[in-house]
Amino acid sequence: MLARGGIELDPLTASFAKPEYARIFPVLSDPNVEQHQRQYAMDRLVTIGQAAVSGLLTVLRSGSELGRKSAGAVLARLGEPAVDGLVAALDDADPE
């Protein structure tokens, strides 16, 4: 919305304009993040709920192994809001 209005933001302010869940996704894949911090991020994503599903599916498809495990755990905890996306991800999965 800000970009459409022609408003230029400095990088720090722009980071606050992102949705909270978008700022949390990198924590899921970062091996330098301690487990308790990652767990807090996962809990927060569960609280955010359905709005985070699309990004979680992206991490599930293309993230690191740690990111995929974390995203999968959050999606499992979300339950029904994540089912359609998980089914689609299974259909798109490469057989290994």
CSV table of N, CA, C and O in Angstrom, one decimal:
chain,number,residue,atom,x,y,z
A,1,MET,N,0.8,-1.2,0.0
A,1,MET,CA,0.0,0.0,0.0
A,1,MET,C,0.9,1.3,0.0
A,1,MET,O,0.6,2.2,-0.7
A,2,LEU,N,1.9,1.3,0.8
A,2,LEU,CA,2.8,2.4,0.8
A,2,LEU,C,3.5,2.6,-0.5
A,2,LEU,O,3.7,3.8,-0.9
A,3,ALA,N,3.9,1.5,-1.1
A,3,ALA,CA,4.6,1.6,-2.4
A,3,ALA,C,3.7,2.2,-3.5
A,3,ALA,O,4.1,3.0,-4.3
A,4,ARG,N,2.4,1.9,-3.4
A,4,ARG,CA,1.4,2.4,-4.4
A,4,ARG,C,1.3,3.9,-4.2
A,4,ARG,O,1.0,4.6,-5.2
A,5,GLY,N,1.5,4.4,-3.0
A,5,GLY,CA,1.3,5.8,-2.7
A,5,GLY,C,2.6,6.6,-3.0
A,5,GLY,O,2.6,7.8,-2.8
A,6,GLY,N,3.6,5.9,-3.5
A,6,GLY,CA,4.9,6.6,-3.8
A,6,GLY,C,5.7,7.0,-2.6
A,6,GLY,O,6.6,7.8,-2.7
A,7,ILE,N,5.4,6.3,-1.5
A,7,ILE,CA,6.2,6.7,-0.3
A,7,ILE,C,7.4,5.8,-0.1
A,7,ILE,O,7.3,4.6,-0.2
A,8,GLU,N,8.5,6.4,0.0
A,8,GLU,CA,9.8,5.7,0.1
A,8,GLU,C,10.1,5.6,1.6
A,8,GLU,O,10.1,6.6,2.3
A,9,LEU,N,10.4,4.4,2.1
A,9,LEU,CA,10.7,4.2,3.5
A,9,LEU,C,12.2,3.8,3.7
A,9,LEU,O,12.7,3.0,2.8
A,10,ASP,N,12.8,4.1,4.8
A,10,ASP,CA,14.1,3.7,5.0
A,10,ASP,C,14.0,2.2,5.4
A,10,ASP,O,12.9,1.7,5.8
A,11,PRO,N,15.1,1.4,5.3
A,11,PRO,CA,15.0,-0.1,5.5
A,11,PRO,C,14.4,-0.5,6.8
A,11,PRO,O,13.7,-1.4,6.9
A,12,LEU,N,14.8,0.2,7.9
A,12,LEU,CA,14.3,-0.1,9.2
A,12,LEU,C,12.8,0.1,9.3
A,12,LEU,O,12.1,-0.8,9.8
A,13,THR,N,12.3,1.2,8.9
A,13,THR,CA,10.9,1.5,8.9
A,13,THR,C,10.1,0.5,8.0
A,13,THR,O,9.1,0.0,8.4
A,14,ALA,N,10.7,0.2,6.8
A,14,ALA,CA,10.1,-0.8,5.9
A,14,ALA,C,10.0,-2.1,6.5
A,14,ALA,O,9.0,-2.8,6.3
A,15,SER,N,10.9,-2.5,7.4
A,15,SER,CA,10.9,-3.9,8.0
A,15,SER,C,9.7,-3.9,9.0
A,15,SER,O,9.1,-5.0,9.2
A,16,PHE,N,9.3,-2.8,9.6
A,16,PHE,CA,8.2,-2.8,10.5
A,16,PHE,C,6.8,-2.8,9.7
A,16,PHE,O,5.8,-3.1,10.3
A,17,ALA,N,6.9,-2.4,8.5
A,17,ALA,CA,5.7,-2.4,7.7
A,17,ALA,C,5.3,-3.8,7.2
A,17,ALA,O,4.1,-4.0,6.8
A,18,LYS,N,6.2,-4.7,7.2
A,18,LYS,CA,5.9,-6.1,6.8
A,18,LYS,C,5.0,-6.7,7.8
A,18,LYS,O,5.1,-6.4,9.0
A,19,PRO,N,4.2,-7.6,7.4
A,19,PRO,CA,3.4,-8.4,8.4
A,19,PRO,C,4.3,-9.1,9.4
A,19,PRO,O,5.4,-9.6,9.0
A,20,GLU,N,3.8,-9.3,10.6
A,20,GLU,CA,4.7,-10.0,11.6
A,20,GLU,C,5.1,-11.3,11.1
A,20,GLU,O,6.3,-11.7,11.3
A,21,TYR,N,4.2,-12.1,10.5
A,21,TYR,CA,4.6,-13.5,10.2
A,21,TYR,C,5.7,-13.5,9.1
A,21,TYR,O,6.6,-14.4,9.2
A,22,ALA,N,5.8,-12.5,8.3
A,22,ALA,CA,6.9,-12.4,7.3
A,22,ALA,C,8.2,-12.2,7.9
A,22,ALA,O,9.2,-12.7,7.4
A,23,ARG,N,8.2,-11.5,9.0
A,23,ARG,CA,9.5,-11.3,9.7
A,23,ARG,C,9.9,-12.5,10.5
A,23,ARG,O,11.1,-12.6,10.9
A,24,ILE,N,9.0,-13.4,10.8
A,24,ILE,CA,9.3,-14.6,11.6
A,24,ILE,C,9.8,-15.7,10.8
A,24,ILE,O,10.6,-16.5,11.3
A,25,PHE,N,9.4,-15.8,9.5
A,25,PHE,CA,9.7,-17.0,8.7
A,25,PHE,C,11.2,-17.3,8.7
A,25,PHE,O,11.6,-18.4,8.8
A,26,PRO,N,12.1,-16.3,8.5
A,26,PRO,CA,13.5,-16.6,8.5
A,26,PRO,C,14.1,-17.3,9.8
A,26,PRO,O,15.0,-18.0,9.7
A,27,VAL,N,13.4,-17.0,10.9
A,27,VAL,CA,13.8,-17.7,12.2
A,27,VAL,C,13.7,-19.2,12.1
A,27,VAL,O,14.5,-19.9,12.7
A,28,LEU,N,12.7,-19.7,11.3
A,28,LEU,CA,12.5,-21.1,11.2
A,28,LEU,C,13.7,-21.8,10.6
A,28,LEU,O,13.9,-23.0,10.9
A,29,SER,N,14.4,-21.2,9.7
A,29,SER,CA,15.5,-21.9,9.0
A,29,SER,C,16.9,-21.5,9.5
A,29,SER,O,17.8,-22.1,9.0
A,30,ASP,N,16.9,-20.6,10.4
A,30,ASP,CA,18.2,-20.1,10.8
A,30,ASP,C,18.9,-21.0,11.8
A,30,ASP,O,18.4,-21.1,13.0
A,31,PRO,N,20.0,-21.7,11.5
A,31,PRO,CA,20.6,-22.6,12.4
A,31,PRO,C,21.3,-21.9,13.6
A,31,PRO,O,21.6,-22.5,14.6
A,32,ASN,N,21.4,-20.6,13.5
A,32,ASN,CA,22.0,-19.8,14.6
A,32,ASN,C,21.0,-19.4,15.7
A,32,ASN,O,21.4,-18.9,16.7
A,33,VAL,N,19.8,-19.7,15.4
A,33,VAL,CA,18.7,-19.3,16.4
A,33,VAL,C,18.6,-20.5,17.4
A,33,VAL,O,18.6,-21.6,17.0
A,34,GLU,N,18.6,-20.1,18.7
A,34,GLU,CA,18.5,-21.2,19.7
A,34,GLU,C,17.1,-21.8,19.7
A,34,GLU,O,16.1,-21.1,19.3
A,35,GLN,N,17.0,-23.0,20.1
A,35,GLN,CA,15.7,-23.8,20.0
A,35,GLN,C,14.6,-23.1,20.7
A,35,GLN,O,13.5,-23.0,20.2
A,36,HIS,N,14.8,-22.5,21.9
A,36,HIS,CA,13.7,-21.8,22.6
A,36,HIS,C,13.2,-20.6,21.8
A,36,HIS,O,12.0,-20.3,21.9
A,37,GLN,N,14.1,-19.9,21.1
A,37,GLN,CA,13.7,-18.8,20.3
A,37,GLN,C,12.9,-19.3,19.1
A,37,GLN,O,11.9,-18.7,18.7
A,38,ARG,N,13.3,-20.4,18.5
A,38,ARG,CA,12.6,-20.9,17.4
A,38,ARG,C,11.2,-21.4,17.8
A,38,ARG,O,10.2,-21.2,17.1
A,39,GLN,N,11.1,-22.0,19.0
A,39,GLN,CA,9.9,-22.5,19.5
A,39,GLN,C,8.9,-21.3,19.8
A,39,GLN,O,7.7,-21.4,19.5
A,40,TYR,N,9.4,-20.2,20.3
A,40,TYR,CA,8.6,-19.0,20.5
A,40,TYR,C,8.1,-18.5,19.1
A,40,TYR,O,6.9,-18.2,19.0
A,41,ALA,N,8.9,-18.5,18.1
A,41,ALA,CA,8.5,-18.1,16.8
A,41,ALA,C,7.4,-19.0,16.3
A,41,ALA,O,6.4,-18.5,15.7
A,42,MET,N,7.6,-20.3,16.5
A,42,MET,CA,6.6,-21.3,16.0
A,42,MET,C,5.3,-21.1,16.7
A,42,MET,O,4.2,-21.1,16.1
A,43,ASP,N,5.3,-20.8,18.0
A,43,ASP,CA,4.1,-20.6,18.8
A,43,ASP,C,3.4,-19.3,18.3
A,43,ASP,O,2.2,-19.3,18.2
A,44,ARG,N,4.2,-18.3,18.0
A,44,ARG,CA,3.6,-17.1,17.5
A,44,ARG,C,2.9,-17.3,16.2
A,44,ARG,O,1.8,-16.7,15.9
A,45,LEU,N,3.5,-18.1,15.3
A,45,LEU,CA,2.9,-18.4,14.0
A,45,LEU,C,1.6,-19.1,14.2
A,45,LEU,O,0.6,-18.9,13.5
A,46,VAL,N,1.5,-20.0,15.2
A,46,VAL,CA,0.3,-20.7,15.4
A,46,VAL,C,-0.8,-19.7,15.9
A,46,VAL,O,-1.9,-19.8,15.5
A,47,THR,N,-0.4,-18.8,16.7
A,47,THR,CA,-1.3,-17.8,17.2
A,47,THR,C,-1.8,-16.9,16.0
A,47,THR,O,-3.0,-16.6,16.0
A,48,ILE,N,-0.9,-16.6,15.1
A,48,ILE,CA,-1.3,-15.8,13.9
A,48,ILE,C,-2.3,-16.5,13.1
A,48,ILE,O,-3.3,-16.0,12.6
A,49,GLY,N,-2.1,-17.8,12.9
A,49,GLY,CA,-3.0,-18.7,12.3
A,49,GLY,C,-3.0,-18.7,10.8
A,49,GLY,O,-2.0,-18.7,10.1
A,50,GLN,N,-4.2,-18.7,10.2
A,50,GLN,CA,-4.3,-18.9,8.7
A,50,GLN,C,-3.6,-17.9,7.9
A,50,GLN,O,-3.1,-18.2,6.8
A,51,ALA,N,-3.4,-16.7,8.4
A,51,ALA,CA,-2.6,-15.7,7.6
A,51,ALA,C,-1.2,-16.1,7.3
A,51,ALA,O,-0.6,-15.7,6.3
A,52,ALA,N,-0.7,-17.0,8.1
A,52,ALA,CA,0.7,-17.4,8.0
A,52,ALA,C,0.8,-18.7,7.1
A,52,ALA,O,1.9,-19.1,6.7
A,53,VAL,N,-0.3,-19.3,6.7
A,53,VAL,CA,-0.2,-20.6,6.0
A,53,VAL,C,0.5,-20.5,4.7
A,53,VAL,O,1.4,-21.3,4.4
A,54,SER,N,0.2,-19.5,3.9
A,54,SER,CA,0.9,-19.4,2.6
A,54,SER,C,2.4,-19.3,2.7
A,54,SER,O,3.1,-20.0,2.0
A,55,GLY,N,2.9,-18.5,3.6
A,55,GLY,CA,4.3,-18.4,3.8
A,55,GLY,C,5.0,-19.7,4.4
A,55,GLY,O,6.1,-20.0,4.0
A,56,LEU,N,4.2,-20.3,5.3
A,56,LEU,CA,4.7,-21.6,5.8
A,56,LEU,C,4.8,-22.6,4.8
A,56,LEU,O,5.8,-23.4,4.8
A,57,LEU,N,3.9,-22.7,3.8
A,57,LEU,CA,4.0,-23.6,2.7
A,57,LEU,C,5.2,-23.3,1.8
A,57,LEU,O,5.8,-24.2,1.3
A,58,THR,N,5.5,-22.1,1.7
A,58,THR,CA,6.7,-21.7,0.9
A,58,THR,C,7.9,-22.2,1.6
A,58,THR,O,8.8,-22.8,0.9
A,59,VAL,N,8.0,-22.0,2.9
A,59,VAL,CA,9.2,-22.5,3.7
A,59,VAL,C,9.2,-24.0,3.6
A,59,VAL,O,10.3,-24.6,3.4
A,60,LEU,N,8.1,-24.7,3.6
A,60,LEU,CA,8.0,-26.1,3.6
A,60,LEU,C,8.5,-26.6,2.2
A,60,LEU,O,9.2,-27.7,2.2
A,61,ARG,N,8.3,-25.9,1.2
A,61,ARG,CA,8.7,-26.3,-0.2
A,61,ARG,C,10.1,-26.0,-0.5
A,61,ARG,O,10.8,-26.7,-1.2
A,62,SER,N,10.6,-24.9,0.1
A,62,SER,CA,12.0,-24.5,-0.4
A,62,SER,C,13.0,-24.1,0.7
A,62,SER,O,14.1,-23.7,0.4
A,63,GLY,N,12.6,-24.3,1.9
A,63,GLY,CA,13.5,-24.0,3.0
A,63,GLY,C,14.5,-25.1,3.3
A,63,GLY,O,14.6,-26.1,2.6
A,64,SER,N,15.4,-24.8,4.2
A,64,SER,CA,16.4,-25.8,4.7
A,64,SER,C,15.7,-26.9,5.4
A,64,SER,O,14.5,-26.8,5.7
A,65,GLU,N,16.4,-28.0,5.7
A,65,GLU,CA,15.8,-29.1,6.4
A,65,GLU,C,15.2,-28.6,7.7
A,65,GLU,O,14.1,-29.0,8.1
A,66,LEU,N,15.9,-27.7,8.4
A,66,LEU,CA,15.4,-27.2,9.7
A,66,LEU,C,14.2,-26.4,9.5
A,66,LEU,O,13.2,-26.5,10.2
A,67,GLY,N,14.2,-25.6,8.4
A,67,GLY,CA,13.0,-24.7,8.1
A,67,GLY,C,11.8,-25.6,7.8
A,67,GLY,O,10.7,-25.3,8.2
A,68,ARG,N,12.0,-26.7,7.0
A,68,ARG,CA,10.9,-27.5,6.6
A,68,ARG,C,10.3,-28.2,7.8
A,68,ARG,O,9.1,-28.3,7.9
A,69,LYS,N,11.2,-28.7,8.7
A,69,LYS,CA,10.7,-29.4,9.9
A,69,LYS,C,9.9,-28.4,10.8
A,69,LYS,O,8.8,-28.7,11.3
A,70,SER,N,10.4,-27.2,10.9
A,70,SER,CA,9.7,-26.2,11.7
A,70,SER,C,8.4,-25.8,11.1
A,70,SER,O,7.3,-25.7,11.8
A,71,ALA,N,8.4,-25.5,9.8
A,71,ALA,CA,7.1,-25.1,9.1
A,71,ALA,C,6.1,-26.3,9.2
A,71,ALA,O,4.9,-26.0,9.4
A,72,GLY,N,6.6,-27.5,9.0
A,72,GLY,CA,5.7,-28.6,9.0
A,72,GLY,C,5.0,-28.8,10.4
A,72,GLY,O,3.8,-29.1,10.5
A,73,ALA,N,5.8,-28.5,11.5
A,73,ALA,CA,5.3,-28.6,12.8
A,73,ALA,C,4.2,-27.6,13.1
A,73,ALA,O,3.2,-27.8,13.7
A,74,VAL,N,4.5,-26.4,12.6
A,74,VAL,CA,3.5,-25.3,12.8
A,74,VAL,C,2.2,-25.6,12.0
A,74,VAL,O,1.1,-25.4,12.5
A,75,LEU,N,2.4,-26.1,10.7
A,75,LEU,CA,1.2,-26.4,9.9
A,75,LEU,C,0.4,-27.5,10.6
A,75,LEU,O,-0.8,-27.5,10.6
A,76,ALA,N,1.1,-28.5,11.2
A,76,ALA,CA,0.4,-29.6,11.8
A,76,ALA,C,-0.4,-29.0,13.0
A,76,ALA,O,-1.6,-29.4,13.3
A,77,ARG,N,0.2,-28.1,13.8
A,77,ARG,CA,-0.5,-27.5,14.9
A,77,ARG,C,-1.7,-26.6,14.5
A,77,ARG,O,-2.7,-26.5,15.2
A,78,LEU,N,-1.6,-26.0,13.3
A,78,LEU,CA,-2.7,-25.2,12.8
A,78,LEU,C,-3.9,-26.0,12.4
A,78,LEU,O,-5.1,-25.5,12.5
A,79,GLY,N,-3.7,-27.2,12.0
A,79,GLY,CA,-4.9,-28.1,11.7
A,79,GLY,C,-5.6,-27.7,10.5
A,79,GLY,O,-5.0,-27.5,9.4
A,80,GLU,N,-6.9,-27.6,10.6
A,80,GLU,CA,-7.8,-27.5,9.4
A,80,GLU,C,-7.4,-26.3,8.5
A,80,GLU,O,-7.5,-26.5,7.2
A,81,PRO,N,-7.0,-25.1,9.0
A,81,PRO,CA,-6.7,-24.1,8.0
A,81,PRO,C,-5.5,-24.4,7.1
A,81,PRO,O,-5.4,-23.8,6.0
A,82,ALA,N,-4.7,-25.4,7.5
A,82,ALA,CA,-3.5,-25.7,6.7
A,82,ALA,C,-3.8,-26.9,5.8
A,82,ALA,O,-2.9,-27.2,4.9
A,83,VAL,N,-4.9,-27.6,5.9
A,83,VAL,CA,-5.1,-28.9,5.2
A,83,VAL,C,-5.0,-28.7,3.7
A,83,VAL,O,-4.3,-29.5,3.0
A,84,ASP,N,-5.7,-27.8,3.1
A,84,ASP,CA,-5.7,-27.6,1.6
A,84,ASP,C,-4.3,-27.4,1.1
A,84,ASP,O,-3.9,-27.9,0.1
A,85,GLY,N,-3.6,-26.5,1.8
A,85,GLY,CA,-2.2,-26.2,1.3
A,85,GLY,C,-1.3,-27.4,1.5
A,85,GLY,O,-0.5,-27.6,0.6
A,86,LEU,N,-1.5,-28.2,2.5
A,86,LEU,CA,-0.6,-29.4,2.7
A,86,LEU,C,-1.0,-30.4,1.6
A,86,LEU,O,-0.1,-31.1,1.1
A,87,VAL,N,-2.2,-30.6,1.3
A,87,VAL,CA,-2.6,-31.5,0.3
A,87,VAL,C,-2.0,-31.1,-1.1
A,87,VAL,O,-1.4,-31.9,-1.8
A,88,ALA,N,-2.0,-29.8,-1.4
A,88,ALA,CA,-1.5,-29.3,-2.6
A,88,ALA,C,0.1,-29.5,-2.6
A,88,ALA,O,0.6,-29.9,-3.6
A,89,ALA,N,0.7,-29.3,-1.4
A,89,ALA,CA,2.1,-29.5,-1.3
A,89,ALA,C,2.5,-31.0,-1.6
A,89,ALA,O,3.5,-31.3,-2.2
A,90,LEU,N,1.7,-31.9,-1.1
A,90,LEU,CA,1.9,-33.3,-1.4
A,90,LEU,C,1.8,-33.7,-2.8
A,90,LEU,O,2.6,-34.5,-3.4
A,91,ASP,N,0.8,-33.0,-3.5
A,91,ASP,CA,0.6,-33.3,-4.9
A,91,ASP,C,1.8,-32.7,-5.7
A,91,ASP,O,2.2,-33.3,-6.8
A,92,ASP,N,2.5,-31.7,-5.3
A,92,ASP,CA,3.6,-31.0,-6.0
A,92,ASP,C,4.9,-31.7,-5.6
A,92,ASP,O,5.9,-31.4,-6.3
A,93,ALA,N,5.0,-32.5,-4.6
A,93,ALA,CA,6.2,-33.0,-4.1
A,93,ALA,C,6.9,-33.9,-5.1
A,93,ALA,O,6.2,-34.7,-5.8
A,94,ASP,N,8.2,-33.8,-5.2
A,94,ASP,CA,9.0,-34.7,-6.1
A,94,ASP,C,9.2,-36.0,-5.4
A,94,ASP,O,9.7,-36.0,-4.2
A,95,PRO,N,8.9,-37.1,-6.0
A,95,PRO,CA,9.2,-38.4,-5.3
A,95,PRO,C,10.7,-38.6,-5.3
A,95,PRO,O,11.4,-38.4,-6.3
A,96,GLU,N,11.2,-39.0,-4.1
A,96,GLU,CA,12.7,-39.2,-3.9
A,96,GLU,C,12.9,-40.6,-3.5
A,96,GLU,O,12.3,-41.3,-2.9
